[in-house]
Amino acid sequence: MQKNTENIEILEDKARAEKLFSKQELQSYETKQNEIPSDYFEKFEAKILNDIASLNKKNKGIFTIPKWGQLAIAASFFTIIASTYILIQSNNHKSDVAINISIQEIATAEIDAYVSENEALAEIDWQAEINKEGKNLENLNAHLIKDSNNTQ
Amino acid sequence: MHNDQELIIQFQQGIQKEDAFTQLLKHHQQKVYFQIKRMVTEHADADDIAQQVWIKVWSKLDGFKMESEFSTWLFRVAYNETLNFLQQQKKRALQSQSEESMDYENAASGSDSLKSSQIQIALEQAIQQLPEKQRFVFMLRYYEELNYEKIASITGTTVGGAKANFHQALKKMEEILKRD
């Protein structure tokens, strides 16, 4: 029923247009628009499919990561950073313990021996420093005496 | 033989996507092309626009929700692409108005038009002078015999608006005929 009414309306509208231009003229306008190269639609179909294939290739060329992939990358990155931090921390702790243990494990006799061996070197150094300071003091005294003599 | 809806589901599910698309293309390509050609008249232009329309259909069909008929959606894509083309053409014509007037004269007195009767030329000119929307509505109503609801969804207007566009198109063509 509705379809019939629609069809009647369409025919009425067409009739109004055909009052301005004849049906033949309107039809020949359409015929003119229908003039297309032969095999156009077959070629068009092939062309479109070709365009789409190259479009797909282009899109495949662009490296896209799905959301779950992005999350996986972020998680593994975080894991690497966290485990590196933990590893460094435990290594530092281990080396402190190692130093403490090694000092505690050295026998007192060994420490004494080390100190007495290096005592001579330390003595030499100290003696050289004292001699140097002594010479400086002597020079200073000589200068002071000269100055006091001059003023007198 | 599948109907449009089955083909769209097949496409959206990624089952033989290209086959489904090719079938849709085969079903509808002629109607789309001729509607565009009625608007732009030149085959090369119609071919370019039709190409863009089908590439857009390929890329957007996944998101098509089937709230309207596929043919309505397809004509809407064609309508938008044609309008874009005509607007760009207008811009180019405005940039070189002298060239445009030469083109218009050539079009009116081209070899094909010379063969046609004077009324035929008048009809072509009247149609070409209609505003794009009115022209599109006139073509859909007269040649495609579509109901106003479908025309309204294609052109993004109300049923009343579509009716008004058709009547204004007739009125304008009458004025053009009287003037010439």
PDB file of C-alpha atoms in Angstrom, chain A residues 2-3 6 9-11 13-18 20-30 32-37 40-42 44-49 51-53 55-56, chain B residues 18 21-22 25-26 29-30 33-34 37-38 41 43 47 50-51 54-55 58 112-113 119-120 123-124 126-128 138-139 141-143 145-148 166-167 170 173-174 177:
ATOM      1  CA  GLN A   2       2.756   2.395   1.071  1.00  0.00           C
ATOM      2  CA  LYS A   3       4.845   1.250  -1.894  1.00  0.00           C
ATOM      3  CA  GLU A   6       5.309   6.066  -3.134  1.00  0.00           C
ATOM      4  CA  GLU A   9       4.207  10.135  -5.944  1.00  0.00           C
ATOM      5  CA  ILE A  10       7.284   9.334  -8.002  1.00  0.00           C
ATOM      6  CA  LEU A  11       5.215   9.214 -11.202  1.00  0.00           C
ATOM      7  CA  ASP A  13       7.016  14.145  -9.722  1.00  0.00           C
ATOM      8  CA  LYS A  14       8.299  12.735 -13.001  1.00  0.00           C
ATOM      9  CA  ALA A  15       5.235  14.098 -14.774  1.00  0.00           C
ATOM     10  CA  ARG A  16       5.969  17.557 -13.373  1.00  0.00           C
ATOM     11  CA  ALA A  17       9.511  17.391 -14.778  1.00  0.00           C
ATOM     12  CA  GLU A  18       8.123  16.178 -18.098  1.00  0.00           C
ATOM     13  CA  LEU A  20       9.172  21.322 -18.573  1.00  0.00           C
ATOM     14  CA  PHE A  21      11.064  18.951 -20.848  1.00  0.00           C
ATOM     15  CA  SER A  22       9.604  16.084 -22.814  1.00  0.00           C
ATOM     16  CA  LYS A  23      10.140  12.510 -21.674  1.00  0.00           C
ATOM     17  CA  GLN A  24      12.257  11.921 -24.790  1.00  0.00           C
ATOM     18  CA  GLU A  25      14.523  14.865 -24.035  1.00  0.00           C
ATOM     19  CA  LEU A  26      15.016  13.770 -20.474  1.00  0.00           C
ATOM     20  CA  GLN A  27      15.662  10.257 -21.689  1.00  0.00           C
ATOM     21  CA  SER A  28      18.177  11.374 -24.302  1.00  0.00           C
ATOM     22  CA  TYR A  29      20.023  13.338 -21.603  1.00  0.00           C
ATOM     23  CA  GLU A  30      20.299  10.079 -19.695  1.00  0.00           C
ATOM     24  CA  LYS A  32      24.118  10.733 -23.343  1.00  0.00           C
ATOM     25  CA  GLN A  33      25.316  10.238 -19.772  1.00  0.00           C
ATOM     26  CA  ASN A  34      25.343   6.503 -20.351  1.00  0.00           C
ATOM     27  CA  GLU A  35      27.933   6.779 -23.117  1.00  0.00           C
ATOM     28  CA  ILE A  36      31.036   5.142 -21.699  1.00  0.00           C
ATOM     29  CA  PRO A  37      34.092   3.400 -23.196  1.00  0.00           C
ATOM     30  CA  TYR A  40      34.758   0.194 -18.833  1.00  0.00           C
ATOM     31  CA  PHE A  41      33.149  -1.587 -15.897  1.00  0.00           C
ATOM     32  CA  GLU A  42      35.264  -4.749 -16.280  1.00  0.00           C
ATOM     33  CA  PHE A  44      37.152  -0.492 -13.507  1.00  0.00           C
ATOM     34  CA  GLU A  45      36.645  -3.557 -11.347  1.00  0.00           C
ATOM     35  CA  ALA A  46      40.194  -4.748 -12.032  1.00  0.00           C
ATOM     36  CA  LYS A  47      41.574  -1.258 -11.385  1.00  0.00           C
ATOM     37  CA  ILE A  48      39.820  -0.954  -8.028  1.00  0.00           C
ATOM     38  CA  LEU A  49      40.970  -4.388  -6.880  1.00  0.00           C
ATOM     39  CA  ASP A  51      44.338  -0.181  -6.010  1.00  0.00           C
ATOM     40  CA  ILE A  52      43.071  -1.997  -2.930  1.00  0.00           C
ATOM     41  CA  ALA A  53      45.827  -4.613  -3.161  1.00  0.00           C
ATOM     42  CA  LEU A  55      46.744  -0.051  -0.431  1.00  0.00           C
ATOM     43  CA  ASN A  56      46.873  -3.223   1.662  1.00  0.00           C
TER      44      ASN A  56
ATOM     45  CA  GLU B  18      38.002  -9.495  -1.422  1.00  0.00           C
ATOM     46  CA  PHE B  21      33.820  -6.741  -1.866  1.00  0.00           C
ATOM     47  CA  THR B  22      34.048  -7.717  -5.555  1.00  0.00           C
ATOM     48  CA  LEU B  25      31.223  -3.768  -6.489  1.00  0.00           C
ATOM     49  CA  LYS B  26      29.640  -5.791  -9.297  1.00  0.00           C
ATOM     50  CA  GLN B  29      29.156  -0.001  -9.563  1.00  0.00           C
ATOM     51  CA  GLN B  30      26.995   0.990 -12.538  1.00  0.00           C
ATOM     52  CA  TYR B  33      28.983   5.611 -11.694  1.00  0.00           C
ATOM     53  CA  PHE B  34      25.931   6.895 -13.601  1.00  0.00           C
ATOM     54  CA  LYS B  37      28.317  11.059 -14.216  1.00  0.00           C
ATOM     55  CA  ARG B  38      24.930  12.839 -14.256  1.00  0.00           C
ATOM     56  CA  THR B  41      29.092  14.969 -17.006  1.00  0.00           C
ATOM     57  CA  HIS B  43      33.672  10.566 -17.970  1.00  0.00           C
ATOM     58  CA  ASP B  47      35.768   7.713 -13.160  1.00  0.00           C
ATOM     59  CA  ALA B  50      33.865   6.525  -8.533  1.00  0.00           C
ATOM     60  CA  GLN B  51      37.339   5.180  -7.807  1.00  0.00           C
ATOM     61  CA  TRP B  54      34.965   2.438  -3.837  1.00  0.00           C
ATOM     62  CA  ILE B  55      38.299   2.830  -2.062  1.00  0.00           C
ATOM     63  CA  TRP B  58      36.739  -0.701   1.220  1.00  0.00           C
ATOM     64  CA  ASP B 112      28.110  16.632 -29.142  1.00  0.00           C
ATOM     65  CA  SER B 113      25.912  19.512 -28.130  1.00  0.00           C
ATOM     66  CA  ILE B 119      15.976  22.109 -26.174  1.00  0.00           C
ATOM     67  CA  GLN B 120      18.455  19.385 -25.414  1.00  0.00           C
ATOM     68  CA  LEU B 123      18.060  21.006 -20.644  1.00  0.00           C
ATOM     69  CA  GLU B 124      21.763  20.277 -20.158  1.00  0.00           C
ATOM     70  CA  ALA B 126      19.505  24.051 -16.886  1.00  0.00           C
ATOM     71  CA  ILE B 127      20.643  20.913 -15.095  1.00  0.00           C
ATOM     72  CA  GLN B 128      24.224  22.166 -14.870  1.00  0.00           C
ATOM     73  CA  PHE B 138      16.535  15.740  -9.014  1.00  0.00           C
ATOM     74  CA  MET B 139      18.673  12.945 -10.498  1.00  0.00           C
ATOM     75  CA  ARG B 141      14.181  11.210  -7.899  1.00  0.00           C
ATOM     76  CA  TYR B 142      13.751  11.346 -11.668  1.00  0.00           C
ATOM     77  CA  TYR B 143      16.277   8.778 -12.916  1.00  0.00           C
ATOM     78  CA  GLU B 145      13.138   6.765  -8.847  1.00  0.00           C
ATOM     79  CA  LEU B 146      14.068   6.711  -5.160  1.00  0.00           C
ATOM     80  CA  ASN B 147      11.585   7.561  -2.421  1.00  0.00           C
ATOM     81  CA  TYR B 148      12.132  10.748  -0.424  1.00  0.00           C
ATOM     82  CA  PHE B 166      13.151  18.534  -5.864  1.00  0.00           C
ATOM     83  CA  HIS B 167      10.461  21.194  -6.238  1.00  0.00           C
ATOM     84  CA  LEU B 170      11.977  22.133 -11.093  1.00  0.00           C
ATOM     85  CA  MET B 173      14.878  24.891 -14.346  1.00  0.00           C
ATOM     86  CA  GLU B 174      11.642  26.564 -15.404  1.00  0.00           C
ATOM     87  CA  LEU B 177      14.197  28.034 -19.583  1.00  0.00           C
TER      88      LEU B 177
END
